[in-house]
PDB file of C-alpha atoms in Angstrom:
ATOM      1  CA  MET A 245      71.649 231.729  92.884  1.00 65.00           C
ATOM      2  CA  THR A 246      69.985 228.360  92.662  1.00 81.00           C
ATOM      3  CA  PHE A 247      71.047 224.922  91.956  1.00 84.00           C
ATOM      4  CA  ASP A 248      69.446 221.679  90.443  1.00 88.00           C
ATOM      5  CA  ALA A 249      71.600 219.325  92.744  1.00 87.00           C
ATOM      6  CA  PHE A 250      73.934 219.418  95.747  1.00 89.00           C
ATOM      7  CA  VAL A 251      77.038 217.000  95.983  1.00 91.00           C
ATOM      8  CA  GLY A 252      79.220 216.249  99.013  1.00 91.00           C
ATOM      9  CA  VAL A 253      82.231 214.231  99.165  1.00 94.00           C
ATOM     10  CA  ASP A 254      83.899 212.755 102.280  1.00 94.00           C
ATOM     11  CA  TRP A 255      87.533 212.620 101.014  1.00 95.00           C
ATOM     12  CA  SER A 256      90.990 210.638 101.772  1.00 95.00           C
ATOM     13  CA  GLY A 257      94.451 211.445 100.896  1.00 96.00           C
ATOM     14  CA  ALA A 258      95.673 207.795 101.740  1.00 94.00           C
ATOM     15  CA  LYS A 259      97.938 205.612  99.586  1.00 94.00           C
ATOM     16  CA  GLY A 260      96.074 203.157  97.201  1.00 94.00           C
ATOM     17  CA  SER A 261      93.616 203.092  94.652  1.00 93.00           C
ATOM     18  CA  ARG A 262      90.602 202.163  96.530  1.00 95.00           C
ATOM     19  CA  HIS A 263      89.397 204.060  99.572  1.00 95.00           C
ATOM     20  CA  ARG A 264      86.447 203.094 101.779  1.00 94.00           C
ATOM     21  CA  THR A 265      86.439 206.305 103.456  1.00 94.00           C
ATOM     22  CA  ILE A 266      85.571 208.155 100.637  1.00 97.00           C
ATOM     23  CA  GLN A 267      81.871 208.760 100.384  1.00 95.00           C
ATOM     24  CA  VAL A 268      79.672 210.584  98.040  1.00 95.00           C
ATOM     25  CA  ALA A 269      76.194 211.970  98.664  1.00 94.00           C
ATOM     26  CA  MET A 270      73.653 213.895  96.460  1.00 92.00           C
ATOM     27  CA  CYS A 271      70.527 215.912  97.274  1.00 90.00           C
ATOM     28  CA  GLU A 272      68.290 216.518  94.316  1.00 86.00           C
ATOM     29  CA  PRO A 273      65.166 218.443  94.006  1.00 84.00           C
ATOM     30  CA  GLY A 274      62.183 217.687  96.303  1.00 84.00           C
ATOM     31  CA  ASP A 275      61.527 216.922  99.780  1.00 86.00           C
ATOM     32  CA  GLY A 276      63.823 213.664 100.016  1.00 86.00           C
ATOM     33  CA  ALA A 277      66.848 213.379 102.277  1.00 88.00           C
ATOM     34  CA  PRO A 278      70.432 213.298 100.465  1.00 90.00           C
ATOM     35  CA  ARG A 279      71.061 209.635  99.254  1.00 93.00           C
ATOM     36  CA  ILE A 280      74.600 208.027  99.239  1.00 95.00           C
ATOM     37  CA  VAL A 281      75.817 207.297  95.790  1.00 95.00           C
ATOM     38  CA  PRO A 282      77.014 203.605  95.601  1.00 95.00           C
ATOM     39  CA  ALA A 283      80.663 203.262  95.141  1.00 96.00           C
ATOM     40  CA  PRO A 284      81.525 201.409  91.892  1.00 92.00           C
ATOM     41  CA  GLY A 285      83.151 197.842  93.112  1.00 92.00           C
ATOM     42  CA  GLY A 286      82.127 198.685  96.565  1.00 94.00           C
ATOM     43  CA  ALA A 287      84.817 201.368  97.370  1.00 97.00           C
ATOM     44  CA  TRP A 288      85.744 204.699  95.515  1.00 97.00           C
ATOM     45  CA  SER A 289      88.953 205.644  94.090  1.00 98.00           C
ATOM     46  CA  ARG A 290      89.766 209.496  93.705  1.00 98.00           C
ATOM     47  CA  ARG A 291      89.723 208.904  89.783  1.00 97.00           C
ATOM     48  CA  GLY A 292      86.408 207.235  90.183  1.00 97.00           C
ATOM     49  CA  VAL A 293      84.901 210.395  92.027  1.00 96.00           C
ATOM     50  CA  LEU A 294      86.280 212.486  89.111  1.00 95.00           C
ATOM     51  CA  ASP A 295      84.721 210.483  86.420  1.00 94.00           C
ATOM     52  CA  TRP A 296      81.327 210.660  88.406  1.00 93.00           C
ATOM     53  CA  MET A 297      81.853 214.337  88.584  1.00 89.00           C
ATOM     54  CA  LEU A 298      82.259 214.551  84.961  1.00 88.00           C
ATOM     55  CA  ASP A 299      78.896 212.829  84.531  1.00 85.00           C
ATOM     56  CA  ALA A 300      77.238 215.055  87.137  1.00 74.00           C
ATOM     57  CA  GLU A 301      78.043 218.035  85.301  1.00 67.00           C
ATOM     58  CA  HIS A 302      75.444 217.093  82.624  1.00 66.00           C
ATOM     59  CA  GLN A 303      72.765 217.330  85.428  1.00 71.00           C
ATOM     60  CA  GLY A 304      72.619 221.148  85.218  1.00 79.00           C
ATOM     61  CA  ARG A 305      73.672 223.628  87.997  1.00 83.00           C
ATOM     62  CA  VAL A 306      75.405 221.463  90.335  1.00 85.00           C
ATOM     63  CA  LEU A 307      76.907 222.650  93.681  1.00 86.00           C
ATOM     64  CA  ALA A 308      79.722 220.051  94.886  1.00 88.00           C
ATOM     65  CA  GLY A 309      81.367 220.357  98.172  1.00 89.00           C
ATOM     66  CA  PHE A 310      84.687 218.594  99.249  1.00 91.00           C
ATOM     67  CA  ASP A 311      86.047 218.269 102.710  1.00 89.00           C
ATOM     68  CA  PHE A 312      89.646 219.050 101.651  1.00 93.00           C
ATOM     69  CA  SER A 313      91.463 222.509 101.446  1.00 93.00           C
ATOM     70  CA  PHE A 314      91.727 223.925  98.077  1.00 93.00           C
ATOM     71  CA  THR A 315      94.949 225.660  98.924  1.00 94.00           C
ATOM     72  CA  VAL A 316      97.745 226.104 101.324  1.00 96.00           C
ATOM     73  CA  PRO A 317      97.628 229.476 103.319  1.00 96.00           C
ATOM     74  CA  PHE A 318      98.636 232.578 101.200  1.00 95.00           C
ATOM     75  CA  VAL A 319      97.387 235.727 102.677  1.00 94.00           C
ATOM     76  CA  ASP A 320      99.364 235.551 106.045  1.00 94.00           C
ATOM     77  CA  ARG A 321     102.619 235.710 104.126  1.00 94.00           C
ATOM     78  CA  GLY A 322     101.939 236.891 100.852  1.00 94.00           C
ATOM     79  CA  ALA A 323     102.946 233.464  99.251  1.00 95.00           C
ATOM     80  CA  TYR A 324     102.151 229.936  99.453  1.00 96.00           C
ATOM     81  CA  PHE A 325     105.666 228.966 100.299  1.00 96.00           C
ATOM     82  CA  PRO A 326     107.440 231.929 101.367  1.00 95.00           C
ATOM     83  CA  GLY A 327     111.305 232.008 100.746  1.00 91.00           C
ATOM     84  CA  SER A 328     110.928 229.770  97.780  1.00 89.00           C
ATOM     85  CA  ARG A 329     112.150 230.650  94.342  1.00 85.00           C
ATOM     86  CA  ARG A 330     109.323 228.792  92.754  1.00 83.00           C
ATOM     87  CA  SER A 331     106.759 231.342  91.807  1.00 83.00           C
ATOM     88  CA  LEU A 332     103.038 230.159  92.273  1.00 94.00           C
ATOM     89  CA  PRO A 333     100.944 233.111  92.077  1.00 93.00           C
ATOM     90  CA  THR A 334      97.534 231.470  91.865  1.00 93.00           C
ATOM     91  CA  ALA A 335      95.747 228.547  93.439  1.00 93.00           C
ATOM     92  CA  ARG A 336      95.596 226.956  89.959  1.00 93.00           C
ATOM     93  CA  ASP A 337      99.458 227.129  89.623  1.00 95.00           C
ATOM     94  CA  LEU A 338      99.716 225.464  92.996  1.00 96.00           C
ATOM     95  CA  TRP A 339      97.519 222.710  91.818  1.00 96.00           C
ATOM     96  CA  MET A 340      99.326 222.249  88.731  1.00 97.00           C
ATOM     97  CA  GLU A 341     102.757 222.172  90.685  1.00 97.00           C
ATOM     98  CA  VAL A 342     101.358 219.645  93.128  1.00 98.00           C
ATOM     99  CA  ASP A 343     100.252 217.456  90.220  1.00 98.00           C
ATOM    100  CA  ARG A 344     103.552 217.745  88.405  1.00 98.00           C
ATOM    101  CA  VAL A 345     105.736 216.879  91.386  1.00 98.00           C
ATOM    102  CA  SER A 346     103.556 214.008  92.481  1.00 98.00           C
ATOM    103  CA  ALA A 347     102.742 212.640  88.877  1.00 97.00           C
ATOM    104  CA  ASP A 348     103.971 209.137  89.874  1.00 96.00           C
ATOM    105  CA  GLY A 349     101.619 208.802  92.721  1.00 97.00           C
ATOM    106  CA  ASP A 350      98.648 206.368  92.190  1.00 96.00           C
ATOM    107  CA  ASP A 351      95.116 207.774  92.159  1.00 98.00           C
ATOM    108  CA  PHE A 352      96.201 211.382  92.682  1.00 98.00           C
ATOM    109  CA  TYR A 353      98.484 210.506  95.825  1.00 98.00           C
ATOM    110  CA  ALA A 354     100.569 213.341  96.561  1.00 98.00           C
ATOM    111  CA  GLY A 355     103.096 212.086  99.216  1.00 96.00           C
ATOM    112  CA  ALA A 356     105.999 213.003  96.978  1.00 97.00           C
ATOM    113  CA  PHE A 357     105.207 216.703  97.008  1.00 97.00           C
ATOM    114  CA  VAL A 358     105.996 216.911 100.914  1.00 97.00           C
ATOM    115  CA  ASP A 359     109.424 215.169 100.214  1.00 96.00           C
ATOM    116  CA  THR A 360     110.415 217.412  97.582  1.00 96.00           C
ATOM    117  CA  GLN A 361     112.425 220.653  98.118  1.00 95.00           C
ATOM    118  CA  PRO A 362     111.624 223.569  98.343  1.00 95.00           C
ATOM    119  CA  PHE A 363     108.302 222.538  99.566  1.00 97.00           C
ATOM    120  CA  ALA A 364     109.360 219.797 102.030  1.00 97.00           C
ATOM    121  CA  ALA A 365     110.951 222.587 104.202  1.00 97.00           C
ATOM    122  CA  HIS A 366     107.553 223.843 105.009  1.00 97.00           C
ATOM    123  CA  PHE A 367     106.000 220.466 106.254  1.00 98.00           C
ATOM    124  CA  GLN A 368     106.104 218.681 109.541  1.00 98.00           C
ATOM    125  CA  THR A 369     106.096 214.867 108.876  1.00 97.00           C
ATOM    126  CA  PRO A 370     106.866 211.773 111.194  1.00 95.00           C
ATOM    127  CA  ARG A 371     110.174 211.816 109.650  1.00 94.00           C
ATOM    128  CA  ALA A 372     111.254 215.394 110.013  1.00 95.00           C
ATOM    129  CA  ILE A 373     110.364 218.959 110.701  1.00 97.00           C
ATOM    130  CA  GLY A 374     111.119 221.293 107.919  1.00 97.00           C
ATOM    131  CA  ALA A 375     113.291 224.379 108.568  1.00 97.00           C
ATOM    132  CA  ARG A 376     110.412 226.647 107.489  1.00 96.00           C
ATOM    133  CA  PHE A 377     107.410 224.658 109.158  1.00 97.00           C
ATOM    134  CA  SER A 378     104.833 226.718 110.879  1.00 96.00           C
ATOM    135  CA  ARG A 379     101.250 226.155 111.760  1.00 95.00           C
ATOM    136  CA  ARG A 380      99.943 228.762 109.336  1.00 96.00           C
ATOM    137  CA  HIS A 381      96.250 229.124 108.721  1.00 95.00           C
ATOM    138  CA  LYS A 382      94.031 230.566 106.052  1.00 93.00           C
ATOM    139  CA  VAL A 383      91.830 233.288 106.451  1.00 92.00           C
ATOM    140  CA  VAL A 384      88.693 231.233 107.006  1.00 87.00           C
ATOM    141  CA  GLU A 385      90.533 229.010 109.372  1.00 89.00           C
ATOM    142  CA  ARG A 386      91.537 232.009 111.443  1.00 91.00           C
ATOM    143  CA  ALA A 387      87.915 233.216 111.599  1.00 90.00           C
ATOM    144  CA  CYS A 388      86.801 229.837 112.763  1.00 85.00           C
ATOM    145  CA  VAL A 389      89.077 230.185 115.826  1.00 87.00           C
ATOM    146  CA  THR A 390      87.819 233.756 116.402  1.00 90.00           C
ATOM    147  CA  GLN A 391      84.273 232.607 116.402  1.00 87.00           C
ATOM    148  CA  GLY A 392      84.938 229.691 118.876  1.00 86.00           C
ATOM    149  CA  LEU A 393      84.332 226.955 116.109  1.00 81.00           C
ATOM    150  CA  GLY A 394      87.368 225.060 116.848  1.00 83.00           C
ATOM    151  CA  TRP A 395      91.100 225.104 116.004  1.00 86.00           C
ATOM    152  CA  PRO A 396      91.486 223.822 112.436  1.00 89.00           C
ATOM    153  CA  GLU A 397      94.682 221.772 111.913  1.00 93.00           C
ATOM    154  CA  THR A 398      97.045 223.369 109.387  1.00 96.00           C
ATOM    155  CA  VAL A 399      97.704 221.683 106.189  1.00 96.00           C
ATOM    156  CA  PHE A 400     101.414 221.674 106.863  1.00 98.00           C
ATOM    157  CA  HIS A 401     101.239 219.243 109.821  1.00 97.00           C
ATOM    158  CA  LEU A 402     101.291 215.835 108.766  1.00 97.00           C
ATOM    159  CA  ILE A 403     101.235 213.691 112.006  1.00 95.00           C
ATOM    160  CA  GLY A 404      98.382 212.108 113.789  1.00 91.00           C
ATOM    161  CA  PRO A 405      94.644 211.417 112.916  1.00 86.00           C
ATOM    162  CA  LYS A 406      93.590 215.041 112.596  1.00 87.00           C
ATOM    163  CA  GLN A 407      96.208 215.706 109.893  1.00 93.00           C
ATOM    164  CA  VAL A 408      94.590 217.048 106.511  1.00 94.00           C
ATOM    165  CA  GLY A 409      97.390 218.025 104.430  1.00 96.00           C
ATOM    166  CA  LEU A 410      97.785 214.647 102.506  1.00 97.00           C
ATOM    167  CA  GLY A 411      94.163 214.768 101.629  1.00 97.00           C
ATOM    168  CA  SER A 412      94.220 218.273 100.614  1.00 97.00           C
ATOM    169  CA  LEU A 413      97.469 217.821  98.386  1.00 98.00           C
ATOM    170  CA  ALA A 414      95.589 214.829  96.857  1.00 98.00           C
ATOM    171  CA  GLY A 415      92.631 217.015  96.252  1.00 97.00           C
ATOM    172  CA  MET A 416      94.684 219.573  94.538  1.00 97.00           C
ATOM    173  CA  ARG A 417      95.714 217.123  92.061  1.00 98.00           C
ATOM    174  CA  PHE A 418      91.937 216.131  91.641  1.00 96.00           C
ATOM    175  CA  LEU A 419      91.261 219.796  91.128  1.00 95.00           C
ATOM    176  CA  ALA A 420      94.163 220.117  88.407  1.00 96.00           C
ATOM    177  CA  ALA A 421      92.708 217.163  86.677  1.00 96.00           C
ATOM    178  CA  LEU A 422      89.176 218.269  86.799  1.00 92.00           C
ATOM    179  CA  ARG A 423      90.247 221.615  85.265  1.00 90.00           C
ATOM    180  CA  ARG A 424      91.837 219.968  82.655  1.00 92.00           C
ATOM    181  CA  GLU A 425      89.069 217.517  81.850  1.00 91.00           C
ATOM    182  CA  ALA A 426      85.968 219.687  82.523  1.00 85.00           C
ATOM    183  CA  PRO A 427      87.061 223.407  82.099  1.00 79.00           C
ATOM    184  CA  LYS A 428      83.510 224.594  82.606  1.00 74.00           C
ATOM    185  CA  PHE A 429      83.493 223.903  86.296  1.00 73.00           C
ATOM    186  CA  VAL A 430      83.543 227.000  88.435  1.00 70.00           C
ATOM    187  CA  PHE A 431      85.630 226.837  91.533  1.00 69.00           C
ATOM    188  CA  GLY A 432      84.102 228.971  94.287  1.00 59.00           C
ATOM    189  CA  LEU A 433      80.877 230.770  94.513  1.00 46.00           C
ATOM    190  CA  SER A 434      80.066 234.258  93.150  1.00 43.00           C
ATOM    191  CA  THR A 435      76.915 236.187  93.315  1.00 41.00           C
ATOM    192  CA  ARG A 436      78.050 238.054  90.407  1.00 45.00           C
ATOM    193  CA  SER A 437      78.013 235.064  87.915  1.00 45.00           C
ATOM    194  CA  ARG A 438      74.884 234.061  86.218  1.00 46.00           C
ATOM    195  CA  ARG A 439      76.541 231.235  84.409  1.00 48.00           C
ATOM    196  CA  ALA A 440      74.729 227.695  84.668  1.00 46.00           C
ATOM    197  CA  ASP A 441      77.740 225.826  85.334  1.00 53.00           C
ATOM    198  CA  PRO A 442      78.706 223.374  87.839  1.00 49.00           C
ATOM    199  CA  ARG A 443      80.454 224.547  90.772  1.00 48.00           C
ATOM    200  CA  LEU A 444      82.881 223.479  93.466  1.00 53.00           C
ATOM    201  CA  SER A 445      83.585 224.489  96.957  1.00 49.00           C
ATOM    202  CA  ARG A 446      85.152 223.380 100.055  1.00 51.00           C
ATOM    203  CA  CYS A 447      82.600 222.098 102.928  1.00 50.00           C
ATOM    204  CA  PHE A 448      83.141 222.357 106.450  1.00 47.00           C
ATOM    205  CA  ARG A 449      80.484 219.920 108.010  1.00 49.00           C
ATOM    206  CA  GLY A 450      81.647 220.133 111.653  1.00 53.00           C
ATOM    207  CA  PHE A 451      81.191 223.797 111.847  1.00 46.00           C
ATOM    208  CA  PHE A 452      77.637 223.575 111.255  1.00 45.00           C
ATOM    209  CA  TRP A 453      77.267 220.920 113.940  1.00 44.00           C
ATOM    210  CA  ARG A 454      78.919 223.292 116.333  1.00 50.00           C
ATOM    211  CA  LEU A 455      76.824 226.227 115.358  1.00 49.00           C
ATOM    212  CA  ALA A 456      73.562 224.003 116.018  1.00 48.00           C
ATOM    213  CA  GLY A 457      74.970 223.373 119.539  1.00 54.00           C
ATOM    214  CA  ARG A 458      75.434 219.528 118.585  1.00 52.00           C
ATOM    215  CA  ALA A 459      78.485 217.392 118.982  1.00 54.00           C
ATOM    216  CA  TRP A 460      80.032 215.827 116.075  1.00 47.00           C
ATOM    217  CA  PRO A 461      79.301 212.027 116.183  1.00 49.00           C
ATOM    218  CA  LYS A 462      81.929 209.620 117.136  1.00 43.00           C
ATOM    219  CA  CYS A 463      83.377 207.023 114.884  1.00 38.00           C
ATOM    220  CA  GLY A 464      80.805 204.279 114.335  1.00 39.00           C
ATOM    221  CA  GLN A 465      77.854 206.523 114.696  1.00 43.00           C
ATOM    222  CA  PRO A 466      75.728 207.301 111.535  1.00 43.00           C
ATOM    223  CA  ASN A 467      77.634 209.733 109.175  1.00 45.00           C
ATOM    224  CA  PRO A 468      76.035 213.182 109.734  1.00 41.00           C
ATOM    225  CA  SER A 469      77.418 214.235 106.407  1.00 40.00           C
ATOM    226  CA  THR A 470      74.194 212.626 104.726  1.00 36.00           C
ATOM    227  CA  LYS A 471      72.091 215.112 106.605  1.00 35.00           C
ATOM    228  CA  CYS A 472      73.920 218.367 106.495  1.00 34.00           C
ATOM    229  CA  TRP A 473      76.023 219.779 103.635  1.00 34.00           C
ATOM    230  CA  PRO A 474      77.147 223.214 104.402  1.00 34.00           C
ATOM    231  CA  ALA A 475      79.761 224.868 102.125  1.00 33.00           C
ATOM    232  CA  MET A 476      82.145 227.714 102.530  1.00 33.00           C
ATOM    233  CA  ALA A 477      83.659 228.589  99.156  1.00 33.00           C
ATOM    234  CA  LEU A 478      86.949 229.977  97.746  1.00 32.00           C
ATOM    235  CA  ASP A 479      86.432 232.449  95.023  1.00 32.00           C
ATOM    236  CA  LEU A 480      89.692 231.994  93.066  1.00 33.00           C
ATOM    237  CA  ARG A 481      88.981 235.092  90.823  1.00 31.00           C
ATOM    238  CA  ARG A 482      89.955 237.139  93.703  1.00 32.00           C
ATOM    239  CA  PRO A 483      93.768 238.270  93.911  1.00 31.00           C
ATOM    240  CA  GLN A 484      94.248 236.655  97.194  1.00 33.00           C
ATOM    241  CA  GLY A 485      91.983 233.861  96.948  1.00 33.00           C
ATOM    242  CA  CYS A 486      89.949 235.192  99.726  1.00 31.00           C
ATOM    243  CA  TRP A 487      87.230 232.864 101.559  1.00 31.00           C
ATOM    244  CA  THR A 488      83.443 233.584 101.139  1.00 31.00           C
ATOM    245  CA  THR A 489      80.477 231.922 102.788  1.00 30.00           C
ATOM    246  CA  MET A 490      77.293 230.716 101.204  1.00 25.00           C
TER     247      MET A 490
END
């Protein structure tokens, strides 16, 4: 499978409508290095990234990677939120539910989701530890531990600088909106498909730095994401939403 362009997005789940920590880079045909896409008004909004992606889909076969989790764990318990009567059989159902519960959040912010039952029972926040909280991991995250690539933080733990849950939940609202407004996007990679549609995947930039024997640069150093855009993708057409690698 070949692509006409590659896009990488460094994400944020913070409150607010403008986020200087969001960065977008694009690699196009040729020998040139990826380029940073200037943010409208000096800082990206999550909605602004969505609008930009809607324009990018016209550039042909585009592979876009985001560094947020497309789902919460499922395979380990056979459910996203075990014990809940709220049935969410697929990742797309999860996206829509996060978006519905958090509809009042500005710029896809999803903080309301972690405070709403029955979902709140599964999260640990600075305010409370949910009765069903567990440091659950997805299949790909457990594989990272097995291969010595580090210990990924669970999306259910929302304390400290390593927490990734709020960014991932905001990302799920983003994906729900993208699916509504641009249904031709394919979420995940499949060698069986020959369609020339834009595709989205989750990217794990730090893993490839570890595989290369290099340390992830500290804050203040040049952003390595402009030099390497690895992608590991979730093929949502599979029943359990299993992870595959490119």
